[in-house]
mmCIF file of C-alpha atoms in Angstrom:
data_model
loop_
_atom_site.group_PDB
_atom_site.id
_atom_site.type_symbol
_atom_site.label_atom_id
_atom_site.label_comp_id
_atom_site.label_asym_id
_atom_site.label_seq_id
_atom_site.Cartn_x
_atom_site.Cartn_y
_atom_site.Cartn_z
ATOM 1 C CA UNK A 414 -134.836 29.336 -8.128
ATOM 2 C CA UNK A 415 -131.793 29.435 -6.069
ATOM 3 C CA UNK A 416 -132.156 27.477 -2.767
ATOM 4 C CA UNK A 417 -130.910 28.243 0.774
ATOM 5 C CA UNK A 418 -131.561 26.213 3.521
ATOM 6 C CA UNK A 419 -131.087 25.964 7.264
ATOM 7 C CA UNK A 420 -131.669 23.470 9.914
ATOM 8 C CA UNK A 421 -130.260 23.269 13.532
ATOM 9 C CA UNK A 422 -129.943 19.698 15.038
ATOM 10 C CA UNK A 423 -128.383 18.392 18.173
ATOM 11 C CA UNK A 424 -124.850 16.272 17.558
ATOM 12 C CA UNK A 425 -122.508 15.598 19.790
ATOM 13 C CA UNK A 426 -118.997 16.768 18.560
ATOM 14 C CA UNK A 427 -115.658 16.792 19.896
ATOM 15 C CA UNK A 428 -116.634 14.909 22.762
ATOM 16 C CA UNK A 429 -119.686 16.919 24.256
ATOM 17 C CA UNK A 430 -123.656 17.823 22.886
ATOM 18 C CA UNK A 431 -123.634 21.081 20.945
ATOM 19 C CA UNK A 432 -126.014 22.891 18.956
ATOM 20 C CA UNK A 433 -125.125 22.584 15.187
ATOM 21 C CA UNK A 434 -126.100 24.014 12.016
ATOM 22 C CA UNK A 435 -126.469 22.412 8.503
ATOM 23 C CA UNK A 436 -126.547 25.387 5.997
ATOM 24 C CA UNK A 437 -126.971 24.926 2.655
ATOM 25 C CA UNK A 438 -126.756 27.972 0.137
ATOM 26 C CA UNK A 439 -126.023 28.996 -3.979
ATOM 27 C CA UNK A 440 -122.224 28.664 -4.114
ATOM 28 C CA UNK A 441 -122.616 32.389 -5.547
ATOM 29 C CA UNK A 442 -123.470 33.268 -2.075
ATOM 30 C CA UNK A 443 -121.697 30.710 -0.304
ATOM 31 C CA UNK A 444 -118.358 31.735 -2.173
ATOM 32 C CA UNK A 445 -116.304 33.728 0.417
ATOM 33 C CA UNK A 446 -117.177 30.594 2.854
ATOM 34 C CA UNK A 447 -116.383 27.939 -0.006
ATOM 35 C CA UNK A 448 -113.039 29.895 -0.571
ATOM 36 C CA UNK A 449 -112.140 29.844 3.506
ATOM 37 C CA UNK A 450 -112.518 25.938 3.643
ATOM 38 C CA UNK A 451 -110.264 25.410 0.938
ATOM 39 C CA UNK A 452 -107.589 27.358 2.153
ATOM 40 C CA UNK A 453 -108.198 26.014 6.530
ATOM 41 C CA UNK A 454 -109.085 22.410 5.665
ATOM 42 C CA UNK A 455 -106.428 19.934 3.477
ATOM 43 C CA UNK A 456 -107.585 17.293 1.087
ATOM 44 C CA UNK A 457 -109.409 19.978 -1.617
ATOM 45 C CA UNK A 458 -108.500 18.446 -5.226
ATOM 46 C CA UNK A 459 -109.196 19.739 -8.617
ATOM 47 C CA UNK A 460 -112.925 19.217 -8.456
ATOM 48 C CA UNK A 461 -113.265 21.761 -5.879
ATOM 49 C CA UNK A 462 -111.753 24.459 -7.229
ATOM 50 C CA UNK A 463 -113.395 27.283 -8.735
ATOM 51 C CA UNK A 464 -111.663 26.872 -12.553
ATOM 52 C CA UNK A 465 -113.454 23.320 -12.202
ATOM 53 C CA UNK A 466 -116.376 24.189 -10.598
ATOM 54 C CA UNK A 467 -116.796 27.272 -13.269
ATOM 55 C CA UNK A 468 -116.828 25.419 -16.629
ATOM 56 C CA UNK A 469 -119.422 23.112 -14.944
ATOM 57 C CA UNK A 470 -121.665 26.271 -14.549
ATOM 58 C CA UNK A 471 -120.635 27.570 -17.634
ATOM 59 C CA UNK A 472 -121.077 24.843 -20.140
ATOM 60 C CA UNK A 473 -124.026 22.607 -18.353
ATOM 61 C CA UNK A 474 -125.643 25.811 -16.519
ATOM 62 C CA UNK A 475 -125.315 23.655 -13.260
ATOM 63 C CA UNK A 476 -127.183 25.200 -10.154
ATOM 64 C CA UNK A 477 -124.003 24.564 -7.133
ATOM 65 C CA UNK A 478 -124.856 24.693 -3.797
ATOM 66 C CA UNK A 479 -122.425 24.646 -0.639
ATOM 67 C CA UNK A 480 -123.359 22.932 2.082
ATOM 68 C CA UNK A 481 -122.160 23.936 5.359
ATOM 69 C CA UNK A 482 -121.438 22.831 8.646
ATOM 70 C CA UNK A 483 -121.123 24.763 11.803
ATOM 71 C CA UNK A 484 -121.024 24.169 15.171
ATOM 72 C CA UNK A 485 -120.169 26.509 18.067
ATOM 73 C CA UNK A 486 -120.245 29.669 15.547
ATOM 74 C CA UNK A 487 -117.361 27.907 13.854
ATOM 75 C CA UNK A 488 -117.384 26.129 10.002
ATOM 76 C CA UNK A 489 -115.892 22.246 10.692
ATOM 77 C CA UNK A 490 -116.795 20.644 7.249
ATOM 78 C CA UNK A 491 -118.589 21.389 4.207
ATOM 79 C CA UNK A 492 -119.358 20.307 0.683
ATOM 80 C CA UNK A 493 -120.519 21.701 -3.068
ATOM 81 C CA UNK A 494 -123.680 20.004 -4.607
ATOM 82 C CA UNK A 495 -125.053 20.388 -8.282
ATOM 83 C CA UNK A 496 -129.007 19.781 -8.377
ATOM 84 C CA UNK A 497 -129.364 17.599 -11.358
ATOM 85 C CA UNK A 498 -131.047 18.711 -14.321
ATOM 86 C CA UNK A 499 -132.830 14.981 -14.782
ATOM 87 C CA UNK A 500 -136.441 16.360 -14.472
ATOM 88 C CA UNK A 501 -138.247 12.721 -13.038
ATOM 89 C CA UNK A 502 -134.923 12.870 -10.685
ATOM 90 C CA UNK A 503 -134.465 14.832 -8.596
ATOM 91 C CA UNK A 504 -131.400 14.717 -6.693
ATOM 92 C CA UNK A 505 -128.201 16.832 -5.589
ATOM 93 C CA UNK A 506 -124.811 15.177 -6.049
ATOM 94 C CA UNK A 507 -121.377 15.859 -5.214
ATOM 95 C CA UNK A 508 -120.088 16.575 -7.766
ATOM 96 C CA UNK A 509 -121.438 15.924 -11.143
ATOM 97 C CA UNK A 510 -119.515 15.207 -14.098
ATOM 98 C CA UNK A 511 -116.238 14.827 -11.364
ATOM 99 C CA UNK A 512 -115.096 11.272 -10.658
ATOM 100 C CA UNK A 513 -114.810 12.402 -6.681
ATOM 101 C CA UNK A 514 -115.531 15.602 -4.570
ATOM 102 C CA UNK A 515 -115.532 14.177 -0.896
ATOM 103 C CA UNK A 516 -116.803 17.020 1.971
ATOM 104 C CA UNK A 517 -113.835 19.460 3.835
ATOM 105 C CA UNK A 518 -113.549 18.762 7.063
ATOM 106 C CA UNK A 519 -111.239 19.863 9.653
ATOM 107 C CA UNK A 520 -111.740 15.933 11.016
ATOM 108 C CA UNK A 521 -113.351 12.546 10.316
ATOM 109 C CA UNK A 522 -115.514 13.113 13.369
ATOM 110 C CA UNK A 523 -117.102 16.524 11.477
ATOM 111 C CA UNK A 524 -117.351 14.684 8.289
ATOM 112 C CA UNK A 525 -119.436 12.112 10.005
ATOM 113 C CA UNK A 526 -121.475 14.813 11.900
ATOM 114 C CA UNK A 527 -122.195 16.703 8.548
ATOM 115 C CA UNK A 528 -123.087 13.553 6.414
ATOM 116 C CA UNK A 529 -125.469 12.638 9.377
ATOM 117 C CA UNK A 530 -127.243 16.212 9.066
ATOM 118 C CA UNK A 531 -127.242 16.000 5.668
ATOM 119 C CA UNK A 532 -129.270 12.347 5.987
ATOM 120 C CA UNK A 533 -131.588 13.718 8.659
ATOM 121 C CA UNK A 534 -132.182 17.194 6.756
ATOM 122 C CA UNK A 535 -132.027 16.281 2.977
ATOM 123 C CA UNK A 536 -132.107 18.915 0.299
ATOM 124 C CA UNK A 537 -132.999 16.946 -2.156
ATOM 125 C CA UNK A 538 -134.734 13.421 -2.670
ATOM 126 C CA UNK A 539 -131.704 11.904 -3.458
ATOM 127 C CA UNK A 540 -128.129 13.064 -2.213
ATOM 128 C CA UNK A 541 -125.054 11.571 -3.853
ATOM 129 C CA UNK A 542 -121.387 12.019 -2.780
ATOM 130 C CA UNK A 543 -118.558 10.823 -4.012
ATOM 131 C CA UNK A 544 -115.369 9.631 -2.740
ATOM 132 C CA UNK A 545 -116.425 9.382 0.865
ATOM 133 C CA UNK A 546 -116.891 6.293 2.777
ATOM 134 C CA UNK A 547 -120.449 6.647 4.288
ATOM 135 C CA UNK A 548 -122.003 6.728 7.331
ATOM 136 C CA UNK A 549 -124.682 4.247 8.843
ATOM 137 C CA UNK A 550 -127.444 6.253 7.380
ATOM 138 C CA UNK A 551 -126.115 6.184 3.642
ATOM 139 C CA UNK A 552 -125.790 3.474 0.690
ATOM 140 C CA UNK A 553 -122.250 2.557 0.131
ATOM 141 C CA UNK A 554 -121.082 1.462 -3.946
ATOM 142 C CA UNK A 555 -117.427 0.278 -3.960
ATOM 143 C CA UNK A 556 -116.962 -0.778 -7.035
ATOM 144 C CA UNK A 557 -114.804 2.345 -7.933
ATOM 145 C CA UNK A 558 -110.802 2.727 -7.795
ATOM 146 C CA UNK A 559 -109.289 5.968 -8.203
ATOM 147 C CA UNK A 560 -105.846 4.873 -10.043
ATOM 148 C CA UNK A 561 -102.417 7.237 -9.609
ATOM 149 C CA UNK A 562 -98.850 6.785 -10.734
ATOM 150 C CA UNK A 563 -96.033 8.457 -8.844
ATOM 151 C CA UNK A 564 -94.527 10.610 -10.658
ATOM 152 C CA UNK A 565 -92.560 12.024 -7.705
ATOM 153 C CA UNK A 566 -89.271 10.587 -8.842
ATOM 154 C CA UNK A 567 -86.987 10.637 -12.051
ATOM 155 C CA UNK A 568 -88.603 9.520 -15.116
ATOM 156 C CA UNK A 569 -86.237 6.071 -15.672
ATOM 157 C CA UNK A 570 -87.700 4.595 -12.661
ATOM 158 C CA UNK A 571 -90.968 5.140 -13.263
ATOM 159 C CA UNK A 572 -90.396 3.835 -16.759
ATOM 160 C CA UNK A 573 -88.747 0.795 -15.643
ATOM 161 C CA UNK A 574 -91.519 -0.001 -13.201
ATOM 162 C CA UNK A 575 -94.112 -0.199 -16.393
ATOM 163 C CA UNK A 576 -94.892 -3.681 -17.192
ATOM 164 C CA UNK A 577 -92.731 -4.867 -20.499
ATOM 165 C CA UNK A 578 -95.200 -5.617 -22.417
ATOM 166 C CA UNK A 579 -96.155 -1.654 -22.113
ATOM 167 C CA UNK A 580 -93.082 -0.046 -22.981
ATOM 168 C CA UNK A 581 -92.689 -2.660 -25.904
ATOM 169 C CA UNK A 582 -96.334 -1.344 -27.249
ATOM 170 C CA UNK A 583 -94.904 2.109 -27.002
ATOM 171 C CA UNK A 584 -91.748 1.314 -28.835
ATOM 172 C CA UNK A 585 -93.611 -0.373 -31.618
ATOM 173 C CA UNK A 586 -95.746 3.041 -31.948
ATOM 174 C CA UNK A 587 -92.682 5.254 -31.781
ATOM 175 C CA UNK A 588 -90.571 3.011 -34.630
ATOM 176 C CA UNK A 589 -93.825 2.789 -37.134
ATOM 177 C CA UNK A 590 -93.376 6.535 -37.468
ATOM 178 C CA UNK A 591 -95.782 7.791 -34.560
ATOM 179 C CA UNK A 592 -94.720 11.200 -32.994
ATOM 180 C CA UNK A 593 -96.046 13.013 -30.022
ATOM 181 C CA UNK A 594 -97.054 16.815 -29.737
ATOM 182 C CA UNK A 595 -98.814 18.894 -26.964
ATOM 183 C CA UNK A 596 -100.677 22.005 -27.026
ATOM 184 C CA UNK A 597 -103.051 23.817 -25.192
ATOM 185 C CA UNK A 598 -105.090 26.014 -27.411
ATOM 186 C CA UNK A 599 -108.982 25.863 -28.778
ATOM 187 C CA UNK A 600 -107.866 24.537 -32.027
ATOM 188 C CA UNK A 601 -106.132 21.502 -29.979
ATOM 189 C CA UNK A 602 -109.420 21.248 -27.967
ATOM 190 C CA UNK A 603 -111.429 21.106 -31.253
ATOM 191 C CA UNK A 604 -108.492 18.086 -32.444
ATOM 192 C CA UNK A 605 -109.168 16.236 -29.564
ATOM 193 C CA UNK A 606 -112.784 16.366 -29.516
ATOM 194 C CA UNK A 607 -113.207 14.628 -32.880
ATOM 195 C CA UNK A 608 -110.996 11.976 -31.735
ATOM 196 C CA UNK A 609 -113.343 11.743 -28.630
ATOM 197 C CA UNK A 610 -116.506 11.224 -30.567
ATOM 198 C CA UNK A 611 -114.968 8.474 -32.683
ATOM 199 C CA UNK A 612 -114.392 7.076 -29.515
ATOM 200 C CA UNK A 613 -116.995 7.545 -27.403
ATOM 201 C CA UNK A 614 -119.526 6.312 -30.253
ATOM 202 C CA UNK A 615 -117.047 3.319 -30.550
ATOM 203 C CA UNK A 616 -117.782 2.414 -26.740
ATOM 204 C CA UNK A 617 -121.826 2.760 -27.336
ATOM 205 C CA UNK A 618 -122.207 6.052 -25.146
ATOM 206 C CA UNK A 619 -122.531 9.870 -25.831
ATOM 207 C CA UNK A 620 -119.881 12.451 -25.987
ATOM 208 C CA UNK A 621 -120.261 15.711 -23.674
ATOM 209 C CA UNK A 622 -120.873 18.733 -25.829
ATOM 210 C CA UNK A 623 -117.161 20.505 -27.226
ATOM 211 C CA UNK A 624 -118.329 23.161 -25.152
ATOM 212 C CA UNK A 625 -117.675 21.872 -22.265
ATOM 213 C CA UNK A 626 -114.106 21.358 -23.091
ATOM 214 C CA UNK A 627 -113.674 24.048 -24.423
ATOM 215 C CA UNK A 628 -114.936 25.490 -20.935
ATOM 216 C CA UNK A 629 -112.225 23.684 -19.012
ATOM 217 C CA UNK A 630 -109.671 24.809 -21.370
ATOM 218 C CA UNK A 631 -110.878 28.485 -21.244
ATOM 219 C CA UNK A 632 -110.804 27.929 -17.285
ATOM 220 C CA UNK A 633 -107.511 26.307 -16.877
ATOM 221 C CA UNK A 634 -105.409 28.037 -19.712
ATOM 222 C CA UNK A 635 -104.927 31.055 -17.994
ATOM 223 C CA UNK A 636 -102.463 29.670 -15.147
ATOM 224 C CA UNK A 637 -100.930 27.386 -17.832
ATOM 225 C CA UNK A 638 -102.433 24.528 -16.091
ATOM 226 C CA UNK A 639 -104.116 22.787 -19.193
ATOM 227 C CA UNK A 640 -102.664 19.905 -21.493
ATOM 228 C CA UNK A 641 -103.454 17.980 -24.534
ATOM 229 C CA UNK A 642 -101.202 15.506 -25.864
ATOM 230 C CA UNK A 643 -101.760 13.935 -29.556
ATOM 231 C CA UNK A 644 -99.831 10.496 -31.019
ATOM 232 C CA UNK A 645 -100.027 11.702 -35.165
ATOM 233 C CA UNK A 646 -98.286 9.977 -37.731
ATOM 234 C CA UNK A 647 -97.914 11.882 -41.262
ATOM 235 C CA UNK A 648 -100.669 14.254 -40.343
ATOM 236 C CA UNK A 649 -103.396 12.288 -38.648
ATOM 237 C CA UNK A 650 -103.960 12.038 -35.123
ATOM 238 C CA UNK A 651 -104.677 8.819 -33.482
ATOM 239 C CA UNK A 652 -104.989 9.173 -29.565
ATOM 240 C CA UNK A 653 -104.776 12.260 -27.553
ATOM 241 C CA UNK A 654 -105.153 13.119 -23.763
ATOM 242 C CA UNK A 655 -106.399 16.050 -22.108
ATOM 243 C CA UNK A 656 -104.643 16.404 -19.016
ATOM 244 C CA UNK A 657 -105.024 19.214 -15.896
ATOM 245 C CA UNK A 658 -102.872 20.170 -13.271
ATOM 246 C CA UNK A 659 -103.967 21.479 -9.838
ATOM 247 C CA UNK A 660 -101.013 22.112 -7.327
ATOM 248 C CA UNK A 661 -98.244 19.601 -7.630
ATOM 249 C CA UNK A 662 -101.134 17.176 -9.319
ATOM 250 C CA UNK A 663 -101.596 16.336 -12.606
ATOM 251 C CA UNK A 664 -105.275 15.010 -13.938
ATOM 252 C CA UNK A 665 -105.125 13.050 -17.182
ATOM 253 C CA UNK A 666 -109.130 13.474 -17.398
ATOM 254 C CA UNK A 667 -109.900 12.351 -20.911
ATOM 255 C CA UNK A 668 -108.457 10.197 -23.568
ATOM 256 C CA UNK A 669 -109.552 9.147 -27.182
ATOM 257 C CA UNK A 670 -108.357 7.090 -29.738
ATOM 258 C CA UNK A 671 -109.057 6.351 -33.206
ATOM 259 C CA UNK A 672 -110.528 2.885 -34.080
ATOM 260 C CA UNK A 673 -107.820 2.449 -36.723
ATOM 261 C CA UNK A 674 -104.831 3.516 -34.882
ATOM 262 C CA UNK A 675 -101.584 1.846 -34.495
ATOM 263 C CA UNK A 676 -100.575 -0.472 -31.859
ATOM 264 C CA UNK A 677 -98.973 1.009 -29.384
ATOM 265 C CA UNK A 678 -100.435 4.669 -29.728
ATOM 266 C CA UNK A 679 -102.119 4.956 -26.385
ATOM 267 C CA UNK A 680 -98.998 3.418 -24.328
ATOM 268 C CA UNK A 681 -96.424 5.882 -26.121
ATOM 269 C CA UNK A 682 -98.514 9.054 -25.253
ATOM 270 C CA UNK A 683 -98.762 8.071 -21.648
ATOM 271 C CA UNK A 684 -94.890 7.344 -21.504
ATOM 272 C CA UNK A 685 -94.108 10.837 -23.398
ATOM 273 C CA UNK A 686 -96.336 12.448 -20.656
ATOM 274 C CA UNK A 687 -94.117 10.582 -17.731
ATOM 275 C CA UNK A 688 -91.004 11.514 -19.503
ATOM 276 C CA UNK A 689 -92.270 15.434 -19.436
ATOM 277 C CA UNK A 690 -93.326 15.491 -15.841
ATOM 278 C CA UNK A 691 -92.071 13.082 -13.515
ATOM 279 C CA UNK A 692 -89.783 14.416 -10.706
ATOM 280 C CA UNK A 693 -91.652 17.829 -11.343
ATOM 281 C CA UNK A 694 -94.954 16.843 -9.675
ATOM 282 C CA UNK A 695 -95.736 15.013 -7.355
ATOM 283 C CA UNK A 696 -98.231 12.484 -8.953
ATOM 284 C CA UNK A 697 -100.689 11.152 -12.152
ATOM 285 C CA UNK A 698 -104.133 11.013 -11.580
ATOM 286 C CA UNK A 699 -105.595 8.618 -14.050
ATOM 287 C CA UNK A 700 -108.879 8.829 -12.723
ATOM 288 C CA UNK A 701 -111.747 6.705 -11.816
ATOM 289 C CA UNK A 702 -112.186 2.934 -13.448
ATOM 290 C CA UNK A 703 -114.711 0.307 -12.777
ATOM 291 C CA UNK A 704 -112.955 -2.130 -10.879
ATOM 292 C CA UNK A 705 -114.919 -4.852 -13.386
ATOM 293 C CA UNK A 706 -113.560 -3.100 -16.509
ATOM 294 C CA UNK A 707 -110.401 -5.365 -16.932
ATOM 295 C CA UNK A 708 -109.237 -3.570 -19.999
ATOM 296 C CA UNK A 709 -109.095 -0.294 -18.184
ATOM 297 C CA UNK A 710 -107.970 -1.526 -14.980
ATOM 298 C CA UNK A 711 -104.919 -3.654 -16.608
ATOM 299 C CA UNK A 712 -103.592 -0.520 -18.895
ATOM 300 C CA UNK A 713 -103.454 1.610 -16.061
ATOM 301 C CA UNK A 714 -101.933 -0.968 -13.788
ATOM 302 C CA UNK A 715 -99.427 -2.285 -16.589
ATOM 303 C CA UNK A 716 -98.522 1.633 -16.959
ATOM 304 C CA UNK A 717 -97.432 1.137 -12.781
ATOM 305 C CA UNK A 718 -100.117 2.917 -11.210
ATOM 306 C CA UNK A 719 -101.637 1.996 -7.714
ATOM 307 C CA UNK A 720 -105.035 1.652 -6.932
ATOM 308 C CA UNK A 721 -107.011 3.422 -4.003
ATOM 309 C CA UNK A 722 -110.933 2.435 -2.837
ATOM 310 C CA UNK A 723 -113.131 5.023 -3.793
ATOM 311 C CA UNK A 724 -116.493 4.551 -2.187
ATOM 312 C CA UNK A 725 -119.370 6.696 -3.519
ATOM 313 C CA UNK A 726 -122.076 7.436 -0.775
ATOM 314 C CA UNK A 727 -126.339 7.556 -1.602
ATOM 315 C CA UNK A 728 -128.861 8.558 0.248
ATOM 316 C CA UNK A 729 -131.417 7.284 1.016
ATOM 317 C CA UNK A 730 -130.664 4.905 -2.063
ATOM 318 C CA UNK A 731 -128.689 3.846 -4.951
ATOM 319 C CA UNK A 732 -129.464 4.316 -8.690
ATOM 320 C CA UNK A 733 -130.037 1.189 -10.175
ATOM 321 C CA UNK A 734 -127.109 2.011 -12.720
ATOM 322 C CA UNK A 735 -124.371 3.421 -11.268
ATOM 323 C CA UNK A 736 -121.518 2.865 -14.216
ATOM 324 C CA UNK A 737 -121.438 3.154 -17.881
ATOM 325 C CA UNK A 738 -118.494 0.434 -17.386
ATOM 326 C CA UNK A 739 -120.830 -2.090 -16.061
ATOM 327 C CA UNK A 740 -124.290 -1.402 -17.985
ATOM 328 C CA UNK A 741 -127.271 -3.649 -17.256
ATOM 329 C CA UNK A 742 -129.721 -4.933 -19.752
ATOM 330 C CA UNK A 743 -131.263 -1.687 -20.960
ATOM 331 C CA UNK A 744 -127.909 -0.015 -20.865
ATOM 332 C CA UNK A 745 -126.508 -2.490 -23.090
ATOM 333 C CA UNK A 746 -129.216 -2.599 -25.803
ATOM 334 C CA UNK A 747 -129.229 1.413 -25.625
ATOM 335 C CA UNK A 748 -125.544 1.291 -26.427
ATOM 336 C CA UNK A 749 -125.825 -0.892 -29.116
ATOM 337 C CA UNK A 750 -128.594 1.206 -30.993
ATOM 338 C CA UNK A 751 -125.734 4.282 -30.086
ATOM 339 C CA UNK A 752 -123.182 2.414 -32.218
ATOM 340 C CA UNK A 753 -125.148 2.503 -35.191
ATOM 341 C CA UNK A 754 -126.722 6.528 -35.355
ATOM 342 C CA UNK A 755 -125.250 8.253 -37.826
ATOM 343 C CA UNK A 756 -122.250 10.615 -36.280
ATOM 344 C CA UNK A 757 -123.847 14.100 -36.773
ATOM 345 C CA UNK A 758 -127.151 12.644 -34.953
ATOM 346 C CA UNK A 759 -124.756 11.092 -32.133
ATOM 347 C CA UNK A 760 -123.097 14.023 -31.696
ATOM 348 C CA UNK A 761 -126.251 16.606 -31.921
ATOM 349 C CA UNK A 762 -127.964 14.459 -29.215
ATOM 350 C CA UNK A 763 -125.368 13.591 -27.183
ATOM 351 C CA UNK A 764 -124.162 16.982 -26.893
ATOM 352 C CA UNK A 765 -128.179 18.269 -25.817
ATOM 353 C CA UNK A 766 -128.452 14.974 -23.479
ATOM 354 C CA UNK A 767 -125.411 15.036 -21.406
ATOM 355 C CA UNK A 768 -126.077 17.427 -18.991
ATOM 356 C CA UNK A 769 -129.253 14.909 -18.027
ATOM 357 C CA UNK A 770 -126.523 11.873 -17.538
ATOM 358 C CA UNK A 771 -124.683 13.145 -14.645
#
């Protein structure tokens, strides 16, 4: 059933009490008002874009909900929610399966108004938002960094600005023979995707369903804004990236590599990638990383890439896990047991799971 919900509250904004209203509708309804705060308010990013927000519907059958804002007959901030599909709980989170998807706001004062009625008028048991830094009422988790490269300038630079020990890694993969090709059809999609469930069954966790990419690659193909990148040597391929542009942006989202691959591979894909792009956009998003996942967080640093904070906000509580990069107890022992299914049981089960992870 498709929820709408209203509730008018008291706040005082912009310097004087007004009468607000928290409204929170099915993004099918809420469209022409989701599509009007992207184009008045700045800081909208991939994940709040309709391509993005489309192959979540499409491939998980997400339920999205906009929740908006208004005060003196006029929109100030808003935000899109997915109801997860967990049955035992129940919660709404912005934005599932997205490492951030902050609220629109014309100001930090709305944003605080609009996370306050969301607190005192929750659709859900549990709200989650991420990449805002909460209010008073909300749970705070900053163990998150959201890590980009600037690929503003000329490639040499950038290049020179990786750590040596990177660019040596990539010239050892280059002179054993390695070579790098790009592509962007479903038969690239379905290339990557194996490489992603040796990889993901490597790490002890499930893969999302091909489906799903090949979602985002239906989505994003059309405005030739969709990526993937493959290190092969005589035939096989040994790492690839899937990578998404929005705007002057580019998103490497997902990478994979084969246990058995060549030194180097990972390091010469990423500096093929800066070679391609750099002084064309504006920047490399490498995504989110566990700031306690020092392997992750020293290849994207050695590969020069900054660091930002990027708080997640809960309400009225955390989850007692909150990152696959820093499992507890049961996480570990359930990632062990993953190592060891056979593949076509992994991938059967982790493709009719995932949608319950998020």
């Amino acid at each position: 059933m498709e929820m709408t919900n209203n509730a008018v509250f008291e706040a005082r904004s912009y310097d004087r009490h007004t009468t607000g209203e928290l409204a929170i509708e099915p993004l099918s309804k809420a469209l022409p008002r989701w599509r009007a705060l992207l184009q008045e308010m700045d800081g909208a990013t991939l994940y709040h874009r309709e391509p993005w927000l489309r192959a979540l519907e499409r491939a998980y059958r997400l339920k999205l909900s906009v929740a908006t804002l208004s005060a003196d007959g006029r929109i100030i901030a808003g935000c899109v929610f997915a109801r997860g599909a967990h049955p035992l709980r129940p919660r709404m989170v912005s934005l599932s399966f997205s490492d951030f998807c902050p609220p629109l706001s014309l100001d930090d004062q709305a944003r605080e108004i609009l996370l306050s009625a969301l607190a005192a008028n929750p659709p859900a048991p549990r709200l989650e938002i991420r990449g805002v830094e909460p209010s008073a009422q909300w749970i705070a988790e900053r163990s998150f960094q959201r890590w980009v490269l600037d690929l503003s300038r000329p490639a040499a630079p950038v290049i020179s600005e990786m750590s040596r020990h990177f660019r040596y890694n990539a010239r050892r993969a280059a002179a054993s023979g390695v070579r790098v090709e790009k592509g962007s059809s479903a038969e690239h999609v379905r290339r990557f995707y194996r490489l992603q469930l040796q990889a993901r069954r490597r790490l002890g966790l499930p893969a999302q369903p091909l489906g799903f990419f090949l979602a985002v690659r239906d989505e994003f193909a059309p405005e030739a804004n969709v990526e993937l990148w493959f290190a092969t040597r005589k035939g096989r391929d040994f790492a690839a990236l899937f990578v998404l542009r929005d705007g002057c942006t580019l998103h490497c989202k997902w990478s994979a590599r084969a246990i058995d691959s060549p030194q180097g591979v990972s390091h010469l894909l990423n500096t093929a990638l800066v070679e391609e792009h750099a002084g064309r956009v504006s920047a490399l998003d490498l995504g989110r990383a566990d700031a306690r996942n020092a392997g992750l967080v020293r290849f994207k640093s050695e590969l020069g890439a900054r660091a930002f904070a990027l708080p997640y906000a809960y309400f009225p509580k955390a989850p007692r896990n909150r990152s696959s990069e820093a499992m507890g107890l049961f996480g570990r022992a359930a990632s062990r047991v993953w190592r060891h299914l056979p593949a076509p049981l992994a991938r059967l089960v982790g493709a009719s799971l995932y949608r319950f992870f998020a």
